[in-house]
mmCIF file of C-alpha atoms in Angstrom:
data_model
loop_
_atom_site.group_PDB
_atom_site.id
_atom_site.type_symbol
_atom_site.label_atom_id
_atom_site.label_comp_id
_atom_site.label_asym_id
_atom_site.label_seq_id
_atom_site.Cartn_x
_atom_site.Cartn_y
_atom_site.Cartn_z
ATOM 1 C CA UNK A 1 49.920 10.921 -142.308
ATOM 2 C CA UNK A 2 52.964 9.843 -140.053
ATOM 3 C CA UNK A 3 56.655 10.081 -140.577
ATOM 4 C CA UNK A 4 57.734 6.691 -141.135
ATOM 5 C CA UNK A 5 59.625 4.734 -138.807
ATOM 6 C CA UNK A 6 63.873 5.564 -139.425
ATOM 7 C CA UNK A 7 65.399 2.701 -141.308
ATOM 8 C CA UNK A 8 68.188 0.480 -140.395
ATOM 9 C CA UNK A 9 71.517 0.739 -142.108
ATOM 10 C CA UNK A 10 72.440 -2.695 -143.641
ATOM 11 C CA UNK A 11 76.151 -3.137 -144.220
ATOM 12 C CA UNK A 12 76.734 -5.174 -147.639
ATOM 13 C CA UNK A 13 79.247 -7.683 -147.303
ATOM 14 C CA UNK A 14 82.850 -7.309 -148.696
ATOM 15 C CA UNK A 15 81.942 -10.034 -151.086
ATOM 16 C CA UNK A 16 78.936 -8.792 -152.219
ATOM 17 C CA UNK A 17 81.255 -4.977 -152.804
ATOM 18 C CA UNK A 18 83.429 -6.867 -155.216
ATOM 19 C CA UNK A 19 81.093 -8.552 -157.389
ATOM 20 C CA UNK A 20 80.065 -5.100 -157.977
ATOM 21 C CA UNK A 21 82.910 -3.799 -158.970
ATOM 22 C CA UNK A 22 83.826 -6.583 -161.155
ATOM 23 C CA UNK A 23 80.215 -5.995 -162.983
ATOM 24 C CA UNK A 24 79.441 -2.411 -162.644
ATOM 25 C CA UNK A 25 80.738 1.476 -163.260
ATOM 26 C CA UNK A 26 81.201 3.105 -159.840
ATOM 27 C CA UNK A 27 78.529 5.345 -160.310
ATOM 28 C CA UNK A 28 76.508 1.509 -159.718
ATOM 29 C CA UNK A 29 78.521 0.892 -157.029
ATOM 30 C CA UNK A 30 77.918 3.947 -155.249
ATOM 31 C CA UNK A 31 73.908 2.947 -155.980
ATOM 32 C CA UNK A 32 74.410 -0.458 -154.549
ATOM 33 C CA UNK A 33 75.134 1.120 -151.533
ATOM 34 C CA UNK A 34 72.716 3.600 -151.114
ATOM 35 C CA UNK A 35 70.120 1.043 -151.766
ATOM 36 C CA UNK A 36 70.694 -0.573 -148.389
ATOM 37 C CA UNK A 37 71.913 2.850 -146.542
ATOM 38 C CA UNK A 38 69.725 5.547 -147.683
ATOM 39 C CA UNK A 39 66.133 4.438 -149.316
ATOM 40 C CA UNK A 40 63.960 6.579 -150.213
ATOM 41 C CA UNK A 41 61.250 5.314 -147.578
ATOM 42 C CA UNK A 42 57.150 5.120 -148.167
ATOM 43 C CA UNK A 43 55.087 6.907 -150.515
ATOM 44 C CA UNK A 44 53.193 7.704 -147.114
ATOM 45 C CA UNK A 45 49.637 5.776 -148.577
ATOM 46 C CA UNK A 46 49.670 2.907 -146.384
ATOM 47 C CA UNK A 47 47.669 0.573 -148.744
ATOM 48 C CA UNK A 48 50.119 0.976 -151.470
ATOM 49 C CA UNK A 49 53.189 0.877 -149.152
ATOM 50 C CA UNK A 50 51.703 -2.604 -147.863
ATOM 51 C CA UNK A 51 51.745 -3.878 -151.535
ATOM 52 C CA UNK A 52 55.016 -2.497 -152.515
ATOM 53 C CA UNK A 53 56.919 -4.199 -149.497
ATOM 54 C CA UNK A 54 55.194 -7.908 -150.283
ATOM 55 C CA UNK A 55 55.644 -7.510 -153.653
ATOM 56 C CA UNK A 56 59.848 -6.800 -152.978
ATOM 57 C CA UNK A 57 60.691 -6.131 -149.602
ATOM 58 C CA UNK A 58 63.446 -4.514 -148.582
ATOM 59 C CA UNK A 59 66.146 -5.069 -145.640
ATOM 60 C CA UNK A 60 65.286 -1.334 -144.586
ATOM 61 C CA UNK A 61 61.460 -1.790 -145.034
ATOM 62 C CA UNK A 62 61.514 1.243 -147.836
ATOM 63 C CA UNK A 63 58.393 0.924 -150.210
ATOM 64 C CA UNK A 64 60.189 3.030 -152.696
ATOM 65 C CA UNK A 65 63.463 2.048 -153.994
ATOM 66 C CA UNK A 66 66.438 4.135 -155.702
ATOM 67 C CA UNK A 67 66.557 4.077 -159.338
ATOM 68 C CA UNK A 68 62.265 2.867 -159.235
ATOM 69 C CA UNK A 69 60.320 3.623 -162.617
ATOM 70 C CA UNK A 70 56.913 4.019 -161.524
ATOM 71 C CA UNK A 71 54.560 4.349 -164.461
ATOM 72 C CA UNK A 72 50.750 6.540 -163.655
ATOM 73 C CA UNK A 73 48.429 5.227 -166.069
ATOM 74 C CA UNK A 74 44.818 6.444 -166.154
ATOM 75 C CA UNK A 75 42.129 8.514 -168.159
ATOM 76 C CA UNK A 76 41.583 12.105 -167.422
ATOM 77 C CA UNK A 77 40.236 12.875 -164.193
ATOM 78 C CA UNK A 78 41.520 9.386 -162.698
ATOM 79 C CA UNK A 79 43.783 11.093 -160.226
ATOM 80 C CA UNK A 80 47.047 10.956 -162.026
ATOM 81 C CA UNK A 81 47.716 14.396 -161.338
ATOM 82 C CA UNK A 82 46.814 14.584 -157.847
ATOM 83 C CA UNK A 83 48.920 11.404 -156.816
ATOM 84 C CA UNK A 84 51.846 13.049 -158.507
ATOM 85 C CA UNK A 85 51.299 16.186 -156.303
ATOM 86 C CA UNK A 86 51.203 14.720 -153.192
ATOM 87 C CA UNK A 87 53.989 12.436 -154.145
ATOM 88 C CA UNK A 88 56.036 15.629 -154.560
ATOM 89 C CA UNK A 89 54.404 17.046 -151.611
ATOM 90 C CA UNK A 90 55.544 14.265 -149.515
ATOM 91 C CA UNK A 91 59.223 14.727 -150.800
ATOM 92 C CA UNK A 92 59.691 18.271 -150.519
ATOM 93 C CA UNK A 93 58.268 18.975 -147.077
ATOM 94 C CA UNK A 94 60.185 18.775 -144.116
ATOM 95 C CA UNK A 95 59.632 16.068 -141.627
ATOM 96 C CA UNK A 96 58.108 17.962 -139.080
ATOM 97 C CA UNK A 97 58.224 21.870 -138.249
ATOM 98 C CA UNK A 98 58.658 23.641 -134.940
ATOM 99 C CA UNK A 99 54.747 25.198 -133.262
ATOM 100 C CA UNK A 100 55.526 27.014 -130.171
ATOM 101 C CA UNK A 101 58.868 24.938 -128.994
ATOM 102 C CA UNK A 102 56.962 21.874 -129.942
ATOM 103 C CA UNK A 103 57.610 19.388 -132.528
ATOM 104 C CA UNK A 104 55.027 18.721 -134.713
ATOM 105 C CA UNK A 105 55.842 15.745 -137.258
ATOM 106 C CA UNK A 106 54.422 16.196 -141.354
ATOM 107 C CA UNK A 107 55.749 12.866 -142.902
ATOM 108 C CA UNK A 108 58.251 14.637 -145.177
ATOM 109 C CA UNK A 109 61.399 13.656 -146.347
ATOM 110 C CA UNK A 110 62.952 17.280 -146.957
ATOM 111 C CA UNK A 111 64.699 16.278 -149.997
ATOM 112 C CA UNK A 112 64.476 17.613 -153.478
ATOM 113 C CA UNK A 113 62.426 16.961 -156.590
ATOM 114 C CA UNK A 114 62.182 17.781 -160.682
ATOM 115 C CA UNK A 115 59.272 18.438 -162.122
ATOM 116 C CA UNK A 116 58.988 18.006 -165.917
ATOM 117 C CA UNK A 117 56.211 18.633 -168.238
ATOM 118 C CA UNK A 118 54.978 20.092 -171.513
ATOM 119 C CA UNK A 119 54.766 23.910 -171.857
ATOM 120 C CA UNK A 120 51.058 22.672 -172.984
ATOM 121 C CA UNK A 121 50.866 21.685 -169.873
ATOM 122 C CA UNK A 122 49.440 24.378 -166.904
ATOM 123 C CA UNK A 123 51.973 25.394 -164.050
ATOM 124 C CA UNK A 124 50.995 23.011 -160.625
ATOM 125 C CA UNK A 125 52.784 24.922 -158.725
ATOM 126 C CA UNK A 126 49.694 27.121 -157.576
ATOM 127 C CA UNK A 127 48.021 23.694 -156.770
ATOM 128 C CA UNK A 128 50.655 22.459 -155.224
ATOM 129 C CA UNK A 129 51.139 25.434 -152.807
ATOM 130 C CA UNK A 130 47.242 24.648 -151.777
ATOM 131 C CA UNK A 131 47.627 21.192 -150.848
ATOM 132 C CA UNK A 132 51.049 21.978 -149.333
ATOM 133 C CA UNK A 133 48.668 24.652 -146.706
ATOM 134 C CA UNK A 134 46.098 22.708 -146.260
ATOM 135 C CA UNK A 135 48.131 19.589 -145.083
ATOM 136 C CA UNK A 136 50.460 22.461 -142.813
ATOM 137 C CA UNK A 137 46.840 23.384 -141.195
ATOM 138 C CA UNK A 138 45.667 20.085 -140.569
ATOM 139 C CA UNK A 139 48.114 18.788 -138.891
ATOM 140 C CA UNK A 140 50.013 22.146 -137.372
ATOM 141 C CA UNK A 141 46.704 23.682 -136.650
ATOM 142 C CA UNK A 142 48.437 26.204 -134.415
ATOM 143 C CA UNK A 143 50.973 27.267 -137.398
ATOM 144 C CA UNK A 144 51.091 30.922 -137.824
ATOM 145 C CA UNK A 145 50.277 32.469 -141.388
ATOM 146 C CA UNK A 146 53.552 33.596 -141.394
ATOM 147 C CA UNK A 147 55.398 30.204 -140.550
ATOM 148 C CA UNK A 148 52.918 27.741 -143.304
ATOM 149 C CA UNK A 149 54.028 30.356 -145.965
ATOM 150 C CA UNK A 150 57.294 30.189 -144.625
ATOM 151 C CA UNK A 151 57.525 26.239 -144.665
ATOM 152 C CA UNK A 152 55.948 26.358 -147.875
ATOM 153 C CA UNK A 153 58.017 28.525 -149.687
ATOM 154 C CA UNK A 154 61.388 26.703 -148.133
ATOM 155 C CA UNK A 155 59.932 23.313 -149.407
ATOM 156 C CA UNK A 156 59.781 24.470 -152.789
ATOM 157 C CA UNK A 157 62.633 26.474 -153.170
ATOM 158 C CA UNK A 158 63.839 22.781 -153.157
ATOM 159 C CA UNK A 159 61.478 21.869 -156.794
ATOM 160 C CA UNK A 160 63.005 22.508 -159.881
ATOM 161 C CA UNK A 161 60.712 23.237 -162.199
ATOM 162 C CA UNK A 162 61.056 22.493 -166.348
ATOM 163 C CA UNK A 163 58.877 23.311 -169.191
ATOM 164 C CA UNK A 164 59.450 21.839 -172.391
ATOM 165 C CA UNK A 165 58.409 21.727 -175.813
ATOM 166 C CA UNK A 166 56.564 18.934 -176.357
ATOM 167 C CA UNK A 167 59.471 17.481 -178.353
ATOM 168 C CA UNK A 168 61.878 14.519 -177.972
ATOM 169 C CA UNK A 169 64.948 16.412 -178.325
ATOM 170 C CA UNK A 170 63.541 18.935 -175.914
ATOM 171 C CA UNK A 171 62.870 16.166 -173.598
ATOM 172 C CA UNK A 172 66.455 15.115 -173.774
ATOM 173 C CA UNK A 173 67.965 18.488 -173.240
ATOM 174 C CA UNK A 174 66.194 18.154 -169.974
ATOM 175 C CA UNK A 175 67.187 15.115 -168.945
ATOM 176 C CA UNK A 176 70.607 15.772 -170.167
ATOM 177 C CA UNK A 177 70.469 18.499 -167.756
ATOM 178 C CA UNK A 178 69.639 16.877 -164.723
ATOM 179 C CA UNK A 179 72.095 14.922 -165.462
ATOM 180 C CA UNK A 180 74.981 17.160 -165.472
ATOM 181 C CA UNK A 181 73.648 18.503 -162.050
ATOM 182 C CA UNK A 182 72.892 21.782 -162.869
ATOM 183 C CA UNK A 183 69.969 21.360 -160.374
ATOM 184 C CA UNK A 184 71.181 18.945 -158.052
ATOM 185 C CA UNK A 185 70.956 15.424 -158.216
ATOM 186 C CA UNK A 186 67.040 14.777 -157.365
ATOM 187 C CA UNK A 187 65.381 12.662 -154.879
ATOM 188 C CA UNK A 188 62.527 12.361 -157.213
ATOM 189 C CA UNK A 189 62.198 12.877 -160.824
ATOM 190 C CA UNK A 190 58.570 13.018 -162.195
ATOM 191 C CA UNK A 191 57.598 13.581 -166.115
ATOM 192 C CA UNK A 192 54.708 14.539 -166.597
ATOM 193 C CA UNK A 193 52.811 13.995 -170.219
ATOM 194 C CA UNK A 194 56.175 12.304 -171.571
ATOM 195 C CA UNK A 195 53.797 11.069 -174.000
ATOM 196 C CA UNK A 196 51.444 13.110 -175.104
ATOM 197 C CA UNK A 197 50.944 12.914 -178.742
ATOM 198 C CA UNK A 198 52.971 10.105 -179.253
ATOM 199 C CA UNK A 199 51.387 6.862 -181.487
ATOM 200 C CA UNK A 200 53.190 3.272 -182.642
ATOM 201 C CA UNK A 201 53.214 5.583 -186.212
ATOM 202 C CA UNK A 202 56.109 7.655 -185.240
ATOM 203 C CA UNK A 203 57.536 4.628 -183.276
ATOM 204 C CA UNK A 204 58.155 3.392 -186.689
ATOM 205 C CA UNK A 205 58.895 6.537 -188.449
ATOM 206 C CA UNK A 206 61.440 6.700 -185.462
ATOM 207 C CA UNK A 207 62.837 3.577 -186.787
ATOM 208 C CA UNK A 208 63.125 3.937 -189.922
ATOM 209 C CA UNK A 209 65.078 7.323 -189.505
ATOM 210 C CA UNK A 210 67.523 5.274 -187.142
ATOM 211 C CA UNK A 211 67.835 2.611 -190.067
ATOM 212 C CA UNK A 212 68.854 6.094 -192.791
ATOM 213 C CA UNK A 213 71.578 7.151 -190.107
ATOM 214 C CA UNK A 214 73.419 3.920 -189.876
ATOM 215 C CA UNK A 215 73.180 3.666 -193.556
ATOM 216 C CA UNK A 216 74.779 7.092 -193.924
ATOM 217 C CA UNK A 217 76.440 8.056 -190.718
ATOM 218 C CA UNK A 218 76.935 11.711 -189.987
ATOM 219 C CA UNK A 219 75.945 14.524 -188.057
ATOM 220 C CA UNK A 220 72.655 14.339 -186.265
ATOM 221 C CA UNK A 221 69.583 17.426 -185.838
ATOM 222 C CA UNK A 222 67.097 17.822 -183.522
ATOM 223 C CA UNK A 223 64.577 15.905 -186.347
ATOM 224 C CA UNK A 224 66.814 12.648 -185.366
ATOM 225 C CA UNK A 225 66.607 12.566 -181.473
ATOM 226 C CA UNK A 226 63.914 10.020 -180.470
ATOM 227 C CA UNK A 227 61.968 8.146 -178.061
ATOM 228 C CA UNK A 228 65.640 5.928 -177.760
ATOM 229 C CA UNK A 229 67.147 8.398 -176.792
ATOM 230 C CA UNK A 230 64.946 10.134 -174.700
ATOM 231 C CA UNK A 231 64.656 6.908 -172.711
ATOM 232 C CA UNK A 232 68.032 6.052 -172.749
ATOM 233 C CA UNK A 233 68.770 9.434 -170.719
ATOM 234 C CA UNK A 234 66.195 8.341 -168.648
ATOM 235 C CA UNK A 235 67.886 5.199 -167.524
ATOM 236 C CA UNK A 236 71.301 7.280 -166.924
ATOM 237 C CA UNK A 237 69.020 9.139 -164.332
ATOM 238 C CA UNK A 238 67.982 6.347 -162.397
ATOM 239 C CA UNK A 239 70.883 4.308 -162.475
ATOM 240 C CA UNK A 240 74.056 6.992 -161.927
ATOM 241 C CA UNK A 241 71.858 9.299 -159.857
ATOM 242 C CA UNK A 242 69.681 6.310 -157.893
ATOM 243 C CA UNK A 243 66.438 8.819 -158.333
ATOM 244 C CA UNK A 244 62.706 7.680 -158.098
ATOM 245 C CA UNK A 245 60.917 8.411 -161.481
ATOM 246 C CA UNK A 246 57.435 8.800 -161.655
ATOM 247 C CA UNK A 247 56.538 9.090 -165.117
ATOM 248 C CA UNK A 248 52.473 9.987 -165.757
ATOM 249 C CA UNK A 249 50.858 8.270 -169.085
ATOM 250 C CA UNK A 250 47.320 9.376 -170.116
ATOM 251 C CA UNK A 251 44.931 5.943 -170.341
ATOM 252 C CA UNK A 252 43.437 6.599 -174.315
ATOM 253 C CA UNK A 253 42.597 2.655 -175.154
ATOM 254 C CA UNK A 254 41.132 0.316 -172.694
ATOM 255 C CA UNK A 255 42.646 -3.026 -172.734
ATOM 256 C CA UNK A 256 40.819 -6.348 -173.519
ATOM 257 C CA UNK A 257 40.926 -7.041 -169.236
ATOM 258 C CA UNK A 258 39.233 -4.317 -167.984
ATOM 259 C CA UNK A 259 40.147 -1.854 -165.847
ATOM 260 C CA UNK A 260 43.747 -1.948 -167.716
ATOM 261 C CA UNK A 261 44.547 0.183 -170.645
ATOM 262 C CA UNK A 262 46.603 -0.838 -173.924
ATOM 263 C CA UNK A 263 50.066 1.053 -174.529
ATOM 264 C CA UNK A 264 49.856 3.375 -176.887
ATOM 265 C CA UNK A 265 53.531 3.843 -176.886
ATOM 266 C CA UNK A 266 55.170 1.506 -178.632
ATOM 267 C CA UNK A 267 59.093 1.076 -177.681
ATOM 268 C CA UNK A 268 58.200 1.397 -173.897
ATOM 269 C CA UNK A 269 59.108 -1.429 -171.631
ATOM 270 C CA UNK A 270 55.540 -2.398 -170.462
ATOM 271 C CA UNK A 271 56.381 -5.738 -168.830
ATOM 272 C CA UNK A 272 52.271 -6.278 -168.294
ATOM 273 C CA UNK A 273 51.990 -6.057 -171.687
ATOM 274 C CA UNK A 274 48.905 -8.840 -173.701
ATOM 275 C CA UNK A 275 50.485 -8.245 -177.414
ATOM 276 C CA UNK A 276 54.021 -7.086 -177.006
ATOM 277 C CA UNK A 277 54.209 -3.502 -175.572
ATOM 278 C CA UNK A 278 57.571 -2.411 -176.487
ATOM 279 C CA UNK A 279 57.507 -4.089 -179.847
ATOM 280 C CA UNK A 280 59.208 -2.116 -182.303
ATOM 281 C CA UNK A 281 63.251 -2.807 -180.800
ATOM 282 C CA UNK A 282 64.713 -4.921 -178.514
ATOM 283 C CA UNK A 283 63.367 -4.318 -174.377
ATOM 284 C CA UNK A 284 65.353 -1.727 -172.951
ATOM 285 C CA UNK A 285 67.325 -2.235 -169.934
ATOM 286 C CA UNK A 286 65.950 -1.141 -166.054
ATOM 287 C CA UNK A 287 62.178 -1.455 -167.364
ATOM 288 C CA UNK A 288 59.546 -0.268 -165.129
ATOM 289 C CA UNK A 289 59.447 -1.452 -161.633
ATOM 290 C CA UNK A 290 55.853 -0.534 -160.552
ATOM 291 C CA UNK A 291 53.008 0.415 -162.954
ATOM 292 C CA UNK A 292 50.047 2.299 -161.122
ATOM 293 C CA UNK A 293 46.991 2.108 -162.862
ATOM 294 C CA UNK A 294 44.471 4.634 -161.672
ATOM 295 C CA UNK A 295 40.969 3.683 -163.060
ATOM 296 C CA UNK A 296 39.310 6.487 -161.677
ATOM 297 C CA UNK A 297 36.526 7.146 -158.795
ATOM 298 C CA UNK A 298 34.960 4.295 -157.054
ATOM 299 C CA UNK A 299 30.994 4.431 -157.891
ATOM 300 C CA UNK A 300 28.746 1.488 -156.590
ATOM 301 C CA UNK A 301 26.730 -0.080 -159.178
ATOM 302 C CA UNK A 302 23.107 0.591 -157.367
ATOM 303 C CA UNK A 303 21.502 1.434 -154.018
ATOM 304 C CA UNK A 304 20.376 -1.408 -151.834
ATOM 305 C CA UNK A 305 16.560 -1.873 -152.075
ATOM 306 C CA UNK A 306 15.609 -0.524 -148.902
ATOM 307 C CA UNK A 307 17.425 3.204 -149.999
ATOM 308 C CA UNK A 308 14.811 5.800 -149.850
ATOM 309 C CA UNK A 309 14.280 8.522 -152.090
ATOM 310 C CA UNK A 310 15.286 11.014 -149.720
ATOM 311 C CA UNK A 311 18.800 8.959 -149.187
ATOM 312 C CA UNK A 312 19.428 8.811 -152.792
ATOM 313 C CA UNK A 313 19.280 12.688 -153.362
ATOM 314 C CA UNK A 314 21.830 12.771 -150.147
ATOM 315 C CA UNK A 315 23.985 10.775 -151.902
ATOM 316 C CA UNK A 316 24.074 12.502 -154.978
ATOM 317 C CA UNK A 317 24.801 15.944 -153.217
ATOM 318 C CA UNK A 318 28.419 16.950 -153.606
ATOM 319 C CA UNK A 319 30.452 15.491 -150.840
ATOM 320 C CA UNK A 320 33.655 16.598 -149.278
ATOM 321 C CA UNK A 321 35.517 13.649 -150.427
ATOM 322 C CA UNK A 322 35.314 10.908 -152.859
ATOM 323 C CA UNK A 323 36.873 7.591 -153.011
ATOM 324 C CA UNK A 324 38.805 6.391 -155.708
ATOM 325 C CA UNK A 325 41.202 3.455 -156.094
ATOM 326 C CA UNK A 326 44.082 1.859 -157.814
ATOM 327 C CA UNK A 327 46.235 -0.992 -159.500
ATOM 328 C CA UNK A 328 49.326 -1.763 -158.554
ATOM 329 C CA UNK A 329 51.560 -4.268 -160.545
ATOM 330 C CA UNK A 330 55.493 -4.940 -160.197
ATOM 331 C CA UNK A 331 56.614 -7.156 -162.580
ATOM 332 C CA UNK A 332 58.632 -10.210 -160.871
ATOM 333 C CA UNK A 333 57.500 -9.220 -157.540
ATOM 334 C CA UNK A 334 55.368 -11.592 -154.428
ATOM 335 C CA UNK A 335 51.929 -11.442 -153.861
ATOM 336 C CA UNK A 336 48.773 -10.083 -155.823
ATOM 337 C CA UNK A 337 51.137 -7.136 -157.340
ATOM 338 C CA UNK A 338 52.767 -10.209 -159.175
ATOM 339 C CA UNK A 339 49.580 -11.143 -160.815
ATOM 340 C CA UNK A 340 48.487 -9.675 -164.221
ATOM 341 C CA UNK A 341 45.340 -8.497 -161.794
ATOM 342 C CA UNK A 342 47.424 -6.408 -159.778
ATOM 343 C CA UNK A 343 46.597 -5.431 -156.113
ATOM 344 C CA UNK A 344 44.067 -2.930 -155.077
ATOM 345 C CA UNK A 345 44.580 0.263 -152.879
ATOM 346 C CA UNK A 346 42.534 3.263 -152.268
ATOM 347 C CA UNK A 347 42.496 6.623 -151.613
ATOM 348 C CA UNK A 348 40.290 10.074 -151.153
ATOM 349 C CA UNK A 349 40.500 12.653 -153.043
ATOM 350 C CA UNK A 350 39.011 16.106 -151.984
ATOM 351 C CA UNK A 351 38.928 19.894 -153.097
ATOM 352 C CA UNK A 352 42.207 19.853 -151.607
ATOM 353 C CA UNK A 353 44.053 17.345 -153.098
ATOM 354 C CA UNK A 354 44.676 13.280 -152.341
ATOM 355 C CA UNK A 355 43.912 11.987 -148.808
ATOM 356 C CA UNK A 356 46.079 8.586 -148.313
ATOM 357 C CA UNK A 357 44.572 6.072 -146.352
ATOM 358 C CA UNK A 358 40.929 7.058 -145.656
ATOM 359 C CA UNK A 359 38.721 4.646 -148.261
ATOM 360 C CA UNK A 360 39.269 1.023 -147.532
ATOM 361 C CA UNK A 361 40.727 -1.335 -149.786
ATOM 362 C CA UNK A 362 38.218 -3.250 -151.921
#
């Protein structure tokens, strides 16, 4: 993994300024700006980077944009976790570290991160720390104990870390606070199991509560906070505080196209939608940008005739790493990513976490 390549600060016009103004809240403004002069830069896994930057490229060549909704779709065991890990790896580490008066680069970014999940959920902060040392030792080999666990415990003194019941109004008291800053405005926001438990049912029941309210107006509990409003805060975040959100979706019903799943949460913008994801109310403004669907590992159909028996048992001995893939899709954008197929990109995945840019793209 290599730091990528600085970007170019492009100046927008005076013109361009103004029409902002005229149209947006300064907080927009401010975003409009940053866009150009501060991206957030790759997601270091050069296949997906490639598709990112054909499906929208940008003047500073940034795969990830500010204010992106990236939605991790997938089954258990597909990878969803470990792509979220070494996304916040990737953020949090520095961009290279200092080995005996030597720079030695890491393809960080330094910057800071939230982390929110269910307090069903377990901690992945101990796996984190693992893949965080075993990235330090492979490429600062000559790192001292003492400086990895020092690097490591600077990179995630910048992670903010939130458990939460697994309730909407819980999950809006969270985003409520990173909104007010209490933890610094984030680089990267990831929710993890936003979902869980959720079905079209209480979409509905949701509904139906909102309809009672407006009928007789008044105070509201913690029983009336929703999935609205939950995503509502959610588009605050990316649009006043310009960070990437990742937000991780488990894969329960496989769509009618194969390798794809159907939403099971009605209400959320799915713009790949085949029978109206998001029905239920009106599509909600700054939908996702990218939807990442991670099928699971790659497994060939059958050995070629000539395999021997002593080859097969090889190659169903445990290896070191094993290759798995994904979908990428970005509604509006150029190129296969455009497509209701999606573009394909790979990546290994070993005891130690996700390996970008090993397995070739298939």
């Amino acid at each position: 993994m290599t730091e990528a390549v600085p970007h170019p600060i492009v100046r927008p016009t005076t013109s361009a300024l103004l029409d902002e103004i005229e149209n947006s809240t300064a907080a927009e403004l401010v975003l409009a700006v940053r866009y150009h002069t501060a991206p957030p830069g790759p997601t270091f896994i050069p296949s997906l980077d490639d598709i990112l930057l054909d499906a929208r490229p940008h003047p500073g060549g940034s795969a990830l944009q500010r204010g992106d909704l990236i939605e991790v779709v997938g089954p258990s065991g597909s990878g969803k976790t470990a792509f979220l890990i070494f996304t916040l790896m990737t953020t949090l580490l520095p961009a290279s570290v200092s080995v005996r008066g030597t720079r030695v680069e890491l393809g960080g970014r330094g910057s800071t991160a939230i982390f929110i999940h269910p307090n069903t959920h377990a901690s992945i902060v101990p796996r984190l720390r693992a893949v965080m040392a075993s990235h330090l030792r492979s490429l600062a080999p000559a790192l001292t104990a003492a400086g990895v666990a020092a690097t490591i415990s600077a990179s995630l003194a910048r992670l903010t870390v939130v458990r939460v019941r697994p309730r909407w109004s819980n999950w809006a008291l969270a985003l409520a606070r990173v909104l007010a800053g209490l933890d610094g405005a984030p680089a990267l926001l990831v929710l993890d199991g936003l979902v869980d438990g959720y079905w079209p049912e209480r979409w509905a029941e949701e509904n139906s509560r909102r309809r009672d309210r407006a009928r007789a107006p008044g105070v509201r509990g913690t029983e009336d906070v929703g999935f609205r409003d939950v995503w509502d805060a959610l588009v605050r975040v990316r649009k006043e505080l310009g960070a990437v959100v990742f937000v991780s979706v488990q894969g329960l019903w496989p769509a009618k196209t194969p390798p794809f799943f159907t939403p099971h949460v009605a209400g959320f913008p799915d713009s790949f939608a085949e029978s109206g994801a998001g029905a239920g109310g009106p599509p909600a403004p700054w939908p996702t940008t990218a939807q990442m669907t991670l099928p699971g590992r790659r497994r060939p159909l059958q050995m070629p005739a000539e395999t021997t028996l002593g080859d097969a048992l090889r190659a169903r001995a445990p290896a070191h790493y094993h290759a798995y893939e994904g979908i990428a899709r970005v509604p509006g954008g150029r190129g296969a990513a455009g497509d209701l197929a999606g573009a394909r990109w790979a990546f290994d995945m070993g005891a130690d976490g996700l390996y970008p840019g090993y397995s070739e793209v298939v």
